[in-house]
Short mmCIF file of C-alpha atoms in Angstrom, two decimals:
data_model
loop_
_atom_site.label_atom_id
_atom_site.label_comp_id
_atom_site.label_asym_id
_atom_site.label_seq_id
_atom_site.Cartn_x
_atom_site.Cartn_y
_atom_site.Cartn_z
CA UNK A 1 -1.95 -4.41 -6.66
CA UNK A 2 -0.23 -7.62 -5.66
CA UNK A 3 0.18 -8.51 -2.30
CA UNK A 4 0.44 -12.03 -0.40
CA UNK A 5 1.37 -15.15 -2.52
CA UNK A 6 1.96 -19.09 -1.52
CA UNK A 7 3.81 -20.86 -3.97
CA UNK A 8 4.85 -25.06 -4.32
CA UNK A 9 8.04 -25.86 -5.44
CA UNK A 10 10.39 -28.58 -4.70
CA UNK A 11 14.17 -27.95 -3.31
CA UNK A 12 16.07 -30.45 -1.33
CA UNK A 13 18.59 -28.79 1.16
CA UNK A 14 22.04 -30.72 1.76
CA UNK A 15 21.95 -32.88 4.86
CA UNK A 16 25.23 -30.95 5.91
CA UNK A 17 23.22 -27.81 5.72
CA UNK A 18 20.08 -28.85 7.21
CA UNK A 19 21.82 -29.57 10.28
CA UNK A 20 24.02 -26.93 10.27
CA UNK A 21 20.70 -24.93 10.25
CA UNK A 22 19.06 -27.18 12.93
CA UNK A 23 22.31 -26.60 15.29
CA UNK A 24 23.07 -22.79 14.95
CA UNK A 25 20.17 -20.88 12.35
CA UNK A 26 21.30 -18.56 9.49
CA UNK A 27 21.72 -14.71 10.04
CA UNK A 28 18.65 -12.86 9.20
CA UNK A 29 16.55 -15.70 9.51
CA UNK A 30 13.80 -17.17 12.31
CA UNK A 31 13.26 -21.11 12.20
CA UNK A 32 10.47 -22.97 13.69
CA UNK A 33 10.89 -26.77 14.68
CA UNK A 34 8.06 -29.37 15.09
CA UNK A 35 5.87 -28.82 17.65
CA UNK A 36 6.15 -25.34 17.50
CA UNK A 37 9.17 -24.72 19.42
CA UNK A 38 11.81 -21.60 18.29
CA UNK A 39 14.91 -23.95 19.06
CA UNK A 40 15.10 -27.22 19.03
CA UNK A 41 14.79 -29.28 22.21
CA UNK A 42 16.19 -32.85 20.95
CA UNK A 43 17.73 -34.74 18.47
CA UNK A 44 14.28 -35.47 16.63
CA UNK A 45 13.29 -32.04 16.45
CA UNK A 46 13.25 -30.93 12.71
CA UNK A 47 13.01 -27.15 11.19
CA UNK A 48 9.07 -27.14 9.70
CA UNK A 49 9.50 -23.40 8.18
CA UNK A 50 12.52 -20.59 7.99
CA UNK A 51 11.09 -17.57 8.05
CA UNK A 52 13.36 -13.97 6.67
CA UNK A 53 12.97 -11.72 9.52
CA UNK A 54 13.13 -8.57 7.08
CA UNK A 55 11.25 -9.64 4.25
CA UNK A 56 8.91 -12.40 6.15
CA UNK A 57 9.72 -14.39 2.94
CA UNK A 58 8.66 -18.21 4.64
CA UNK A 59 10.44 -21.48 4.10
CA UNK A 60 7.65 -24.26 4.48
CA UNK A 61 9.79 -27.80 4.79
CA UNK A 62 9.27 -31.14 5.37
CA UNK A 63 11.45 -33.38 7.88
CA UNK A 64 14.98 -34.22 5.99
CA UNK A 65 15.10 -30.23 5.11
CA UNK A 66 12.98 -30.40 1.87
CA UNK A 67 11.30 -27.34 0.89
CA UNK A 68 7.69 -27.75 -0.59
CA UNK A 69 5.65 -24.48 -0.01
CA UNK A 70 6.79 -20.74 -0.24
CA UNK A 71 5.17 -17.58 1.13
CA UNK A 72 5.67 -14.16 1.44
CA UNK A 73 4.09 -10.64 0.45
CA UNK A 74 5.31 -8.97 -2.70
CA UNK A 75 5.65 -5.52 -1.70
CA UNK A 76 7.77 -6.37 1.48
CA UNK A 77 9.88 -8.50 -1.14
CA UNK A 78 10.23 -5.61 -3.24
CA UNK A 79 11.83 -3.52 -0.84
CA UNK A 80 8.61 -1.81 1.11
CA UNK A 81 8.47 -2.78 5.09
CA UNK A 82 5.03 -1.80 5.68
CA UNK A 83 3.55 -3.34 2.62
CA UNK A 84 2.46 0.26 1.50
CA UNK A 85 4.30 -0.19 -2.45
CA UNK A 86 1.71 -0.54 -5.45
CA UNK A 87 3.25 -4.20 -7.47
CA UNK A 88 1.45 -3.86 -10.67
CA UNK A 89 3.38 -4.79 -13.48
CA UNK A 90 5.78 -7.22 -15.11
CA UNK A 91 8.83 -5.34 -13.89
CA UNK A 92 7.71 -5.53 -10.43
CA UNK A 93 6.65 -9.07 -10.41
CA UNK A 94 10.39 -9.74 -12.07
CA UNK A 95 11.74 -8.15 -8.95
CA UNK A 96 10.08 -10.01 -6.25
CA UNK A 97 10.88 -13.19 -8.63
CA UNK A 98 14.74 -12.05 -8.30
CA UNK A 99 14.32 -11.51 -4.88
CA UNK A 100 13.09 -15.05 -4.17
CA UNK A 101 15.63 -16.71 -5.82
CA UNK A 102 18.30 -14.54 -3.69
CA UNK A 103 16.78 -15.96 -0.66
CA UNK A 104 16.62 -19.25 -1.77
CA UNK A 105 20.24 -19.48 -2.36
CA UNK A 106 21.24 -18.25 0.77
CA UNK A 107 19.53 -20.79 2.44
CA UNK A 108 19.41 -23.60 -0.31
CA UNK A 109 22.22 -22.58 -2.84
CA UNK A 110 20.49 -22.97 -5.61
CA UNK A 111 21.76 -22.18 -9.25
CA UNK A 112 20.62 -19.13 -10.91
CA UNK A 113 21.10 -20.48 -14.33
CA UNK A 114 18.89 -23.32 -13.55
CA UNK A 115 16.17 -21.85 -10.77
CA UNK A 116 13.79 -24.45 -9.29
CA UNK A 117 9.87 -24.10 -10.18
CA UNK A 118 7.22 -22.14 -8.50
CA UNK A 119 3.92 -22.66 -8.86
CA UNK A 120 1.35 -20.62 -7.82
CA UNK A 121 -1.72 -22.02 -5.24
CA UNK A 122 -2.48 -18.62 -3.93
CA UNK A 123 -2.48 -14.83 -5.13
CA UNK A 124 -3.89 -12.03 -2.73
CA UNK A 125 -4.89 -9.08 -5.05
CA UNK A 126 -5.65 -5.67 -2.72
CA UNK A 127 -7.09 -1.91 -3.86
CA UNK A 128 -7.40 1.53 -1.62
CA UNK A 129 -10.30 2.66 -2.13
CA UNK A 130 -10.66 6.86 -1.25
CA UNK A 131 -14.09 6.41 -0.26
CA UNK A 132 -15.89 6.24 3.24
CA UNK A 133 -15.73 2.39 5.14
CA UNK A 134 -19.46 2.81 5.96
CA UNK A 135 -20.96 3.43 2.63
CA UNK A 136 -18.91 0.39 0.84
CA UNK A 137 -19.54 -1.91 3.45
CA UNK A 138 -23.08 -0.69 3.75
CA UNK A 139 -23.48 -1.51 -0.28
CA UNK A 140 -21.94 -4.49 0.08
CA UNK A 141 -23.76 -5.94 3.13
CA UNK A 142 -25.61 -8.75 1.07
CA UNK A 143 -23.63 -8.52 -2.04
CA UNK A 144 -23.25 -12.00 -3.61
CA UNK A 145 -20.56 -13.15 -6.55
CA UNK A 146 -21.33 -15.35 -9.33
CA UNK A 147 -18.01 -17.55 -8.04
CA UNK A 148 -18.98 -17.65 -4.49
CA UNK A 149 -22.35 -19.42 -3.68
CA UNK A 150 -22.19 -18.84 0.12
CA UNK A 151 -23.68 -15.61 1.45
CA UNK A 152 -21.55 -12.88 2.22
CA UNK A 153 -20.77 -12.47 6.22
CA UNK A 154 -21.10 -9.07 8.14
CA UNK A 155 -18.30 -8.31 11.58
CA UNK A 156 -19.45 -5.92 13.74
CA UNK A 157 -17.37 -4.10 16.44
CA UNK A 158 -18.37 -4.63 19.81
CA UNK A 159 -20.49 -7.20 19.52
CA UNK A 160 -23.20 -4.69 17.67
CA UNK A 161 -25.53 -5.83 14.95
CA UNK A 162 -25.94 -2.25 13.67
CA UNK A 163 -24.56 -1.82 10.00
CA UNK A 164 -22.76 1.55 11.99
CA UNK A 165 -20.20 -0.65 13.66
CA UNK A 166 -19.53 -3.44 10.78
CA UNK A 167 -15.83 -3.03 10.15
CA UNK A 168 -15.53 -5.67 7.50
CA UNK A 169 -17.72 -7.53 4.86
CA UNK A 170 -16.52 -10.88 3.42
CA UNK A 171 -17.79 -13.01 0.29
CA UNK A 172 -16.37 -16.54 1.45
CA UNK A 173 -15.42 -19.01 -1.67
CA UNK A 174 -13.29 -22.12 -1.12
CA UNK A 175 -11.22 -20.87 -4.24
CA UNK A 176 -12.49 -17.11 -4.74
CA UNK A 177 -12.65 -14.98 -1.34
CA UNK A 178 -13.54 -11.48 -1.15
CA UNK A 179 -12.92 -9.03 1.56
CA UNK A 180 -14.48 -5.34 2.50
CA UNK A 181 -12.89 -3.69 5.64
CA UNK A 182 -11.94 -0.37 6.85
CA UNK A 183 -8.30 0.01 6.32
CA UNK A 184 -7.79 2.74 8.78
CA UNK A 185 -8.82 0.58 11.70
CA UNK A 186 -7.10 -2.14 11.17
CA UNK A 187 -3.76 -0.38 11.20
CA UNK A 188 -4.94 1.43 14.46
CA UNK A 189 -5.52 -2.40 15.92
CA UNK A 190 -2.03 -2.92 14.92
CA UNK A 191 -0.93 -0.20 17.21
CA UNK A 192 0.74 2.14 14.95
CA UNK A 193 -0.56 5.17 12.99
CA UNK A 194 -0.90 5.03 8.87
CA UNK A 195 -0.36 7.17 6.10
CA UNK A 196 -2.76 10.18 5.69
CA UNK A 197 -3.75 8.72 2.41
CA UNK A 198 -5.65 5.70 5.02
CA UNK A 199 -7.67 8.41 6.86
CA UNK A 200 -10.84 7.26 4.85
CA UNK A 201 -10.15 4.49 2.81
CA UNK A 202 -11.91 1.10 2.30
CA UNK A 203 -9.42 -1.91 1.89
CA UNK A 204 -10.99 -4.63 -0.98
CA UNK A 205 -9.31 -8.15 -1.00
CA UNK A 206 -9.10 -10.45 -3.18
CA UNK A 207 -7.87 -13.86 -2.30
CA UNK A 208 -7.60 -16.56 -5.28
CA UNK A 209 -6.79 -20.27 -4.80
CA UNK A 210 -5.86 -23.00 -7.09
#
């Protein structure tokens, strides 16, 4: 399925609306101003992202209010809030695309009829796998990729080096970057419990860059 996306496009924001932004926010959405801050703390301090609280669609800008990088995960842009929604096909990519643009308007006001580019740098691809962590990432322990000349990298929990505690296997390309890890503990790091369909299921990642 589809999952996490970055995306470069080019929108300038009005300097009316930049600081009305800067000075009092936009409902629904968290900004972040230089230097990290959550409010700004002078004059000089400019918004570097906006991020949509619901959707955790982000806003990447440069000072002036020009927007230059989106990001965001597809299935929370489709309408699921725990990223658990299978985005396979046209019709679902058309969605997120529509739900994008609404964004963008609220905070930009762009025109429908003429939408500004996007152009993807990044495109996480993800699978479920109904089959135990251990023997996957067992298999996979010194698995290499003909697009990927590093060797793969093993992490263990608890500091162990025995191929019984390694919770996740990743092949590490600049552009091409593969992950093995057992789904059902990560969502128990998270704090919260997962679907019964996670009980035993191996999480494979696929992360490509432009």
């Amino acid at each position: 399925m589809f999952d996490t996306f970055e995306a470069d496009t080019d929108i300038a924001i009005a300097p009316s609306v930049v600081e009305h932004l800067r000075r009092n926010g936009a409902d629904g959405w968290k900004p972040s101003f230089h230097g990290g801050a959550d409010r700004p703390n002078g004059a000089e301090d400019y918004i570097v992202s906006l991020t949509h609280q619901l959707s955790k669609l982000r806003l990447i800008m440069r000072p002036g209010g020009h927007i230059f990088k989106v990001t965001g995960s597809m299935p929370r842009l489709r309408g699921h809030l725990t990223n658990g929604i299978n985005l396979k096909g046209p019709e679902d990519l058309e969605t997120v695309r529509c739900a994008i643009m609404s964004r963008l308007k609220e905070i930009a006001g762009i025109d429908y009829a003429t939408p500004p580019a996007l152009t993807l740098t990044r495109l996480d691809l993800a699978l479920n796998l109904k089959m135990p962590p251990g023997i996957i990432l067992a298999m996979h322990r010194h698995a290499r990729h003909p697009l990927i000349r590093r060797e793969s990298k093993a992490f263990y929990d608890e500091h162990s080096d025995s191929m019984r505690a390694v919770k996740a296997i990743v092949l590490p390309g600049s552009r091409t970057r593969i992950s093995f890890y057992d789904k059902k503990d990560e969502i128990y790091k998270r704090g919260r419990r997962g679907p019964a369909h996670h009980s035993e299921a191996t999480r494979v990642e696929i992360q490509l860059k432009k």
